[in-house]
Coordinates of C-alpha atoms in Angstrom, one line a residue:
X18 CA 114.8 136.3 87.9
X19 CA 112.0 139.1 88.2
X20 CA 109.7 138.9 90.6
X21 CA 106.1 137.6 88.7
X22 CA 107.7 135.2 86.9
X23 CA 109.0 133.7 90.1
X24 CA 105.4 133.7 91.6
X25 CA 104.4 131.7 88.3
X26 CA 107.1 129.1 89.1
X27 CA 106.2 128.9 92.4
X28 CA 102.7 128.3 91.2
X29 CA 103.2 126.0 88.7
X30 CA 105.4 124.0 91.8
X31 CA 102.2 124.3 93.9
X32 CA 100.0 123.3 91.6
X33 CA 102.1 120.3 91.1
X34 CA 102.3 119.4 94.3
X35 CA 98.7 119.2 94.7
X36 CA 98.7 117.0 91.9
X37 CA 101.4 114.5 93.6
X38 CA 98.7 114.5 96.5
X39 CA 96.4 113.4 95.0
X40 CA 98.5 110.4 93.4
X41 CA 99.7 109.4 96.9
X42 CA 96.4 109.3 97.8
X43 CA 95.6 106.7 95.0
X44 CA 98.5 105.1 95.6
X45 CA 97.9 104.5 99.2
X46 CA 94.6 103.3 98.3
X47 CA 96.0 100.5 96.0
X48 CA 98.8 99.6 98.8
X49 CA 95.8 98.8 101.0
X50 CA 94.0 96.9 98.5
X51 CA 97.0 95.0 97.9
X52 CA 98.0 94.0 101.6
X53 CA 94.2 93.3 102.4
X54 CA 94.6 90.6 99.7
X55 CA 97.6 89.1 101.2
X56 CA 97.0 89.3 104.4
X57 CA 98.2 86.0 106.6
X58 CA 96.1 84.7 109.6
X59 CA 98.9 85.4 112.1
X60 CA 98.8 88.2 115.0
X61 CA 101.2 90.8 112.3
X62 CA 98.9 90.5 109.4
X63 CA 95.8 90.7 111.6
X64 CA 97.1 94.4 112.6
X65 CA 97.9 95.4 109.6
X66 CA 94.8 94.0 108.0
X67 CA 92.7 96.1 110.6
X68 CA 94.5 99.4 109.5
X69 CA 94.0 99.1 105.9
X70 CA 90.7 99.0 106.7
X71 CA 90.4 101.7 109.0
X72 CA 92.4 104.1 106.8
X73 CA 91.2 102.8 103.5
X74 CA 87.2 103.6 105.0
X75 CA 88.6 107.0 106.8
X76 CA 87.9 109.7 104.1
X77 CA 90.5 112.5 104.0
X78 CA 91.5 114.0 106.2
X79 CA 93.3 111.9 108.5
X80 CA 93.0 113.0 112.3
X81 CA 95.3 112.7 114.1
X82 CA 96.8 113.4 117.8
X83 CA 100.3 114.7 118.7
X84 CA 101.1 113.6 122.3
X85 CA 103.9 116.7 123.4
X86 CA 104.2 120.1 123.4
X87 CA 108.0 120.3 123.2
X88 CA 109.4 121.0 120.4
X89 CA 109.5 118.6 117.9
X90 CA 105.9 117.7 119.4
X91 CA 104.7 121.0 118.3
X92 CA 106.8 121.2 114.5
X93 CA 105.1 117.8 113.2
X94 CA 101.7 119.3 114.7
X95 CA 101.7 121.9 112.7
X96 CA 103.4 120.2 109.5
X97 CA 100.1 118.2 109.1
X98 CA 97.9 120.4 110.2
X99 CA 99.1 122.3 107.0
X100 CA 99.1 119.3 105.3
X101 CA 95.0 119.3 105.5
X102 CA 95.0 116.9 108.5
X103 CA 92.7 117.7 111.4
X104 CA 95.4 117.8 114.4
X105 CA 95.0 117.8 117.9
X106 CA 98.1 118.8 119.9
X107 CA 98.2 117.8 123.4
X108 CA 99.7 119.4 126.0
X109 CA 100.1 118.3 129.9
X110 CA 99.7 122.0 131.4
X111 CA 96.3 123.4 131.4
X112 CA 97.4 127.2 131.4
X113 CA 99.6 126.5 128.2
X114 CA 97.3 125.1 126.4
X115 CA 95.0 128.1 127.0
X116 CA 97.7 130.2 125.8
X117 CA 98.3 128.5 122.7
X118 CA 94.2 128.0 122.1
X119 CA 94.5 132.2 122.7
X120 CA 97.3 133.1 120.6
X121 CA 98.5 130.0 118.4
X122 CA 101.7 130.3 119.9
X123 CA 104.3 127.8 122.1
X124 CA 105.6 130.5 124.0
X125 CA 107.8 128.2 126.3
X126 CA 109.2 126.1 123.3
X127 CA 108.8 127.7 119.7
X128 CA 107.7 131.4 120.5
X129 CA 108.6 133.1 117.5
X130 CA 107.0 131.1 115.2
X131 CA 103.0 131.3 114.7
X132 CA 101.2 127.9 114.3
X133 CA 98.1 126.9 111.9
X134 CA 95.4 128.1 112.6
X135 CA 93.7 125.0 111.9
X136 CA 95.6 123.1 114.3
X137 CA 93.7 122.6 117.8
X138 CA 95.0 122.5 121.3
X139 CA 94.0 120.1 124.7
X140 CA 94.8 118.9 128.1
X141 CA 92.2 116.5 127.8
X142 CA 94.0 112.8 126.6
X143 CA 91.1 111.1 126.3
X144 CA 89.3 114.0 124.1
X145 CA 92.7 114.0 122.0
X146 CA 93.3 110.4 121.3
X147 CA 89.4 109.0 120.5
X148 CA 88.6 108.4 116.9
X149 CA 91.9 109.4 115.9
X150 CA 94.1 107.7 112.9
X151 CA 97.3 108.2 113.9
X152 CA 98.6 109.3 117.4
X153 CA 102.5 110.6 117.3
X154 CA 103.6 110.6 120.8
X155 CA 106.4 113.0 121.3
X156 CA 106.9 112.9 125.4
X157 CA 110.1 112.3 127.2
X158 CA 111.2 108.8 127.9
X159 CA 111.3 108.9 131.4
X160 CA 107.1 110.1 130.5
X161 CA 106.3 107.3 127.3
X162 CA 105.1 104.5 129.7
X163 CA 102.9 106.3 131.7
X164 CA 101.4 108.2 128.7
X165 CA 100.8 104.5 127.0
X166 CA 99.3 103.5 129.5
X167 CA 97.1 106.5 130.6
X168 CA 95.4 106.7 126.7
X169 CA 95.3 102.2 126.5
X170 CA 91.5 102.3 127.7
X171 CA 90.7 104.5 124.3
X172 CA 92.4 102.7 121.5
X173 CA 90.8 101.0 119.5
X174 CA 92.1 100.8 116.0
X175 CA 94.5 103.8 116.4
X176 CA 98.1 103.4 115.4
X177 CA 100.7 104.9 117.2
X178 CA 103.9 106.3 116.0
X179 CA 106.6 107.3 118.4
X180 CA 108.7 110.6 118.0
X181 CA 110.8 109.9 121.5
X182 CA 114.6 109.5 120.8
X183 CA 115.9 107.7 123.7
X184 CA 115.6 104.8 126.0
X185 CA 113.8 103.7 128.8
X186 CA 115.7 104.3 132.2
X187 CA 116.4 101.0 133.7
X188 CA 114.7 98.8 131.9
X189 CA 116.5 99.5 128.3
X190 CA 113.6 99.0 126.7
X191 CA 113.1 101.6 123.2
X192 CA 110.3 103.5 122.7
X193 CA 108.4 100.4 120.5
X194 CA 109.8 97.9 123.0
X195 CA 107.2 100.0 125.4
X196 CA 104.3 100.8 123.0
X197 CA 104.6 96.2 121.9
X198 CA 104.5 96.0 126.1
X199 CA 101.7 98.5 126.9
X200 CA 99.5 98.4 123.7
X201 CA 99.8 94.9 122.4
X202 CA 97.2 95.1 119.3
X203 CA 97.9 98.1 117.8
X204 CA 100.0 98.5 114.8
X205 CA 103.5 100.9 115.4
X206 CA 106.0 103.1 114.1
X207 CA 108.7 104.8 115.0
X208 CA 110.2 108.4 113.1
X209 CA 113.7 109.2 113.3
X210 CA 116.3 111.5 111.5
X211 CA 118.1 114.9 111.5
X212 CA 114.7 116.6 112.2
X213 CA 115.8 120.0 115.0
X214 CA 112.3 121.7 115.3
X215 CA 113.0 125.4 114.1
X216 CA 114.7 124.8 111.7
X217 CA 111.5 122.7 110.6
X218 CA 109.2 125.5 111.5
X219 CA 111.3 128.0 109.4
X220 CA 111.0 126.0 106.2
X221 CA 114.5 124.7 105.9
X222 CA 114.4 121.5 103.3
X223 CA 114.7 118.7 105.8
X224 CA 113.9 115.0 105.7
X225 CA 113.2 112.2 108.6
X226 CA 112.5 108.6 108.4
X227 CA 109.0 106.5 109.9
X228 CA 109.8 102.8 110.4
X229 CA 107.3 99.7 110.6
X230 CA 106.3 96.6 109.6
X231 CA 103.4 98.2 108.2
X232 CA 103.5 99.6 104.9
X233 CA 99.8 101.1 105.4
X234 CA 100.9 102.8 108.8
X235 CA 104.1 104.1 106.7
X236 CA 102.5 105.6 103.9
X237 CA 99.4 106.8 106.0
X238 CA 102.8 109.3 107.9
X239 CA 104.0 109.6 104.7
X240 CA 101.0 111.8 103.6
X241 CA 100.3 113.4 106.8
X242 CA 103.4 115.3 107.0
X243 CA 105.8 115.0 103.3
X244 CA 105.8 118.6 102.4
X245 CA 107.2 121.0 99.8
X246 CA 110.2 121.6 102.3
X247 CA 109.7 117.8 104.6
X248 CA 110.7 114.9 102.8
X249 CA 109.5 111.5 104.3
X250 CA 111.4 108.0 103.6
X251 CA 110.3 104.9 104.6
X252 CA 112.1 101.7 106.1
X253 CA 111.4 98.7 107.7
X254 CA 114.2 98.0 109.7
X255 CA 113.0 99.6 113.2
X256 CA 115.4 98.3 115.5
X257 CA 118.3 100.5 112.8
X258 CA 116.4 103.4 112.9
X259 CA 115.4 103.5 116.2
X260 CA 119.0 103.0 117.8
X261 CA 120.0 105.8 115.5
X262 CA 118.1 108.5 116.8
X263 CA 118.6 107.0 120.1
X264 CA 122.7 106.6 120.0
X265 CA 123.2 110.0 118.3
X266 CA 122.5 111.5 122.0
X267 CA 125.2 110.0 123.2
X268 CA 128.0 111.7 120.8
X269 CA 126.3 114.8 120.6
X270 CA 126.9 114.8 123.9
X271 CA 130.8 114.6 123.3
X272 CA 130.9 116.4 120.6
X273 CA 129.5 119.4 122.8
X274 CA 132.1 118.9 125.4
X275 CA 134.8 118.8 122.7
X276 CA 134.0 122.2 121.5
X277 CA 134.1 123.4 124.9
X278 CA 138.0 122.6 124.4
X279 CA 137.8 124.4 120.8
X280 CA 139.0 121.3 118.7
X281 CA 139.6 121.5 115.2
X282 CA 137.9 119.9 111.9
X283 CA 140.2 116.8 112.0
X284 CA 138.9 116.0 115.3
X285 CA 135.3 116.5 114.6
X286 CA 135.2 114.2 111.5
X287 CA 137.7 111.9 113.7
X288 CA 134.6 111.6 116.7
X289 CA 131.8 111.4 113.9
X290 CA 133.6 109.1 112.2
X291 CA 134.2 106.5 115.4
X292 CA 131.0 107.2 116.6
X293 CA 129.3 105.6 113.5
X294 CA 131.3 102.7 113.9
X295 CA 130.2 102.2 118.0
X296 CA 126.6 102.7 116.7
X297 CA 126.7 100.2 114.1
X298 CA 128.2 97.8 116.2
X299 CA 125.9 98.0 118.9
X300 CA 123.3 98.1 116.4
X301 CA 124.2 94.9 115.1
X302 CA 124.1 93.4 118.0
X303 CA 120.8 94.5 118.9
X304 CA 119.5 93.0 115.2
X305 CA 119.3 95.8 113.4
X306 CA 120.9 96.4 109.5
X307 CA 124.4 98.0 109.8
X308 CA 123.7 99.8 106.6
X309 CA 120.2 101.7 108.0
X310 CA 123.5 104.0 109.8
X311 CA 124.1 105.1 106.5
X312 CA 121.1 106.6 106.4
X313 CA 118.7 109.6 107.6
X314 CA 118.4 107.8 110.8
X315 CA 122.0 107.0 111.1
X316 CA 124.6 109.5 110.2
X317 CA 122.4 112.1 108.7
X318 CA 121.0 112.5 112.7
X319 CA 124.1 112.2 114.2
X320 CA 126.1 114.9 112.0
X321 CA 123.0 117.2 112.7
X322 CA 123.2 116.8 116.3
X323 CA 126.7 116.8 116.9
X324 CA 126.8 120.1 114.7
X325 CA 124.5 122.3 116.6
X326 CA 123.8 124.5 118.9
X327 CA 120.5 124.0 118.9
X328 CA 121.0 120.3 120.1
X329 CA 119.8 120.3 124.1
X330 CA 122.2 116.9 123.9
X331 CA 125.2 119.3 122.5
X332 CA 124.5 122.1 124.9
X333 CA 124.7 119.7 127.4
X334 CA 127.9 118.4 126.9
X335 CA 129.2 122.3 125.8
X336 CA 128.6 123.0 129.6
X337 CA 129.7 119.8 130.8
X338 CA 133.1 120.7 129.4
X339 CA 133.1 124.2 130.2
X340 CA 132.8 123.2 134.7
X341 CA 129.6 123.0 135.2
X342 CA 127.7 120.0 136.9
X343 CA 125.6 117.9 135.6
X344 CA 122.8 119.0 138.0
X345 CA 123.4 122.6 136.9
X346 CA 123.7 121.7 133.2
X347 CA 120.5 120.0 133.6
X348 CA 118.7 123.3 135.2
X349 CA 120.0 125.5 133.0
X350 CA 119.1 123.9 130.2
X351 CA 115.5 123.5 131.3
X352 CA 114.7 120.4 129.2
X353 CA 115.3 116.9 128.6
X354 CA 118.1 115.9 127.3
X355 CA 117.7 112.1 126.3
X356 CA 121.5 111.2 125.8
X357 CA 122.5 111.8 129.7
X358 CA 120.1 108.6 130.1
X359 CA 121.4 106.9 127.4
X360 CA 124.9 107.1 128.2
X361 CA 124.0 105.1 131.5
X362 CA 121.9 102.4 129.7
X363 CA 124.4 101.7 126.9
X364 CA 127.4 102.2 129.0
X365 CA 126.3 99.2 131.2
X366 CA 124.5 97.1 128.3
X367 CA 127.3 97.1 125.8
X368 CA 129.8 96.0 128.7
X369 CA 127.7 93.1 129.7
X370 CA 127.4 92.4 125.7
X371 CA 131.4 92.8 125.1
X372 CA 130.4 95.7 122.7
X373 CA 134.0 98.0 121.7
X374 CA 132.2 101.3 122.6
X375 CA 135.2 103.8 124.0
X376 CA 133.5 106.9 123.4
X377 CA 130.7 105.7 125.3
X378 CA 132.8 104.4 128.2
X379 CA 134.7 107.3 128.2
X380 CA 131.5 109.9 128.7
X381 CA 130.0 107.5 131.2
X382 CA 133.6 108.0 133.1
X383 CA 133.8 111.6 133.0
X384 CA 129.9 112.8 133.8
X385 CA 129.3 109.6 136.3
X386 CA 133.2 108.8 137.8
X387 CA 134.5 112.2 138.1
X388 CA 137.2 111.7 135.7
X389 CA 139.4 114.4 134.1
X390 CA 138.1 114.9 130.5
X391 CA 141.4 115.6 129.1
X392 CA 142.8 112.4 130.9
X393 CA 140.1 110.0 129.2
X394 CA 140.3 111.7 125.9
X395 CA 144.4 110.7 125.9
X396 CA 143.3 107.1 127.1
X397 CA 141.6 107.1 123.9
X398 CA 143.8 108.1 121.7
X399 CA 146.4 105.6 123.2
X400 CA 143.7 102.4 122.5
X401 CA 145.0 99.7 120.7
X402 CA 144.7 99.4 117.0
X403 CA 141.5 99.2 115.2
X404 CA 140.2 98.6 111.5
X405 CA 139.0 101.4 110.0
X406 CA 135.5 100.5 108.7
X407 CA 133.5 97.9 110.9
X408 CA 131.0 95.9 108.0
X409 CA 132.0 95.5 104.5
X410 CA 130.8 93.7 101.4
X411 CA 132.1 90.7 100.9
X412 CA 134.9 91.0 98.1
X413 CA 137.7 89.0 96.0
X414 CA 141.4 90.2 95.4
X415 CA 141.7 91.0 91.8
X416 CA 144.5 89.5 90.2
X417 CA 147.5 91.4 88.9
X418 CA 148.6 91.1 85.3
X419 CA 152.1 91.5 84.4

């Protein structure tokens, strides 16, 4: 194809794309008309009554906060700050956030990729989070508590949406289980899916899922960050989705250390394979849908995870399985990776449960018991016998016809 008419297509796609805006925004419009109409007098439709509102009276754009400067913090900052949303990205360290304010750039995190210019920077969490929209908090676990409860005395009709894939360390509480605990009146979401930041920020097709009892609060992310090159489905099973981007550490984790012991492609689909089956059981378990693994959230997170090298939760395991310590993994690394908690908190919850989860058990015996990987990997080939698939539909035996 030569080269104008492929700037006329790409035009044309544009212009298109504008045009879908614009019926989202309608659309959104007559969701909250819609759900203001129904609305129930109990606590859930009192929330969600009180965001219609707010976004159905905000004009565009929506503004919105990003709680993070990682990675992934930094990606969906920029995403709807291209979007047309006015963003503010917070970032803990003063000097960084002069850097970034200097050059547009996350040196520490994302340094070869320039960010909007539109998108604005802070260290101050009070200027970040007042009169905001939507706040998408993308800390560490071990940090979501303590950011919660630092911005609670300037909410006031602001939904928050959580980014964090992990669990809370001794407490296994998810990331909503803390926002429900620390902010009890303000509508929640959580996003979740096979979402790895640069690939993101180098326009890669890519798609994630947000999760909530509120349609408003779904649709409201929905339009901040779908893109050209972001797709953005909805669901409203948040237990599912948030167990899948939490659990996925875990087997990236193995996967990692597998590779150290160059494996082949039959053991690879073998550990993806059984891992989806320990996450839907101990998703189950927990309430969510089985099927939600299926999904985005689910398998689509965990193949991406366990496939790269770009997963901190892979590298991990890579140089667990190549000698190193866990302490020295950890430094070399030099971020957070959220499965090493993880492991502990659903090693010890799905033992008290009576949850089959050998891959699980296994990790939390090599990296916390000192066991011989090679030795607990031929323990688990020798376990008893298993069926294949873990949920079905319900089905009859057809009859055979002579």
């Amino acid at each position: 194809m030569k080269k104008p008419q492929l700037a006329t297509n790409l035009s044309e796609n544009l212009e298109k794309l504008n045009v879908n805006r614009e019926k989202a925004s309608k659309l959104f419009a007559d969701v909250i008309e819609k759900a203001v109409k129904k609305s129930k007098p109990d606590t859930t439709a009192v929330l969600e009554t009180d965001l219609n509102n707010q976004l159905a009276n905000q004009p565009a754009p929506l503004k919105i906060a990003v709680l993070g400067g990682g990675s992934f913090g930094t990606a969906m900052a920029n995403l709807s700050s291209k979007n047309g949303c006015e963003v503010t990205l917070w970032v803990r360290d003063k000097r960084s956030v002069k850097s970034m304010q200097k050059t547009h750039i996350n040196k520490k995190y994302l340094p070869d990729h320039k960010l909007d210019e539109r998108l604005q920077f802070t260290h101050d969490l009070q200027a970040a989070v007042k009169g905001k929209d939507l706040i998408f908090v993308a800390v560490p676990s071990a940090a979501f508590r303590e950011t919660l409860q630092k911005i609670a005395p300037f909410i006031s009709a602001q939904a928050i949406v959580s980014l964090t894939k992990g669990m809370e360390k001794d407490t296994f509480a998810l990331m909503s289980d803390v926002i429900a605990d620390e902010l009890p009146n303000v509508a929640f979401g959580v996003m979740s899916g096979p979402n790895l930041a640069k690939e993101i920020m180098n326009n890669m097709p890519s798609a994630t899922v947000i999760a909530s009892q509120s349609a408003a609060l779904r649709l409201a992310v929905q339009k901040a960050l779908h893109s050209a090159f972001f797709r953005v489905f909805a669901s409203d099973d948040l237990i599912g989705v948030e167990l899948g981007g939490a659990l996925k550490n875990i087997y990236a984790i193995a996967m990692g250390m597998a590779a150290a012991y160059d494996i082949g492609e039959n053991t690879k689909a073998m550990i993806l394979t059984r891992a989806l089956a320990e996450m839907s059981r101990f998703g189950v378990q927990a309430g969510a849908n089985p099927l939600t693994f299926l999904g985005l959230s689910g398998v689509g997170d965990l193949y991406a995870t366990c496939s790269s090298t770009l997963s901190r939760n892979y590298q991990i395991g890579n140089m667990l399985g190549r000698g190193m310590s866990l302490d020295q993994a950890i430094k070399k690394l030099g971020q957070t990776a959220e499965g090493i908690n993880t492991i502990q908190q659903v090693n010890e919850k799905a033992m008290k449960a009576g949850i089959y989860m050998p891959i699980t058990h296994a990790l939390h015996d090599i990296i916390y018991e000192d066991k011989a990987p090679l030795g607990v990997a031929l323990n688990l080939m020798e376990a008893g016998f298993r069926s294949d698939v873990e949920f079905v539909m319900p089905h009859q035996v057809q009859p055979t016809h002579n």
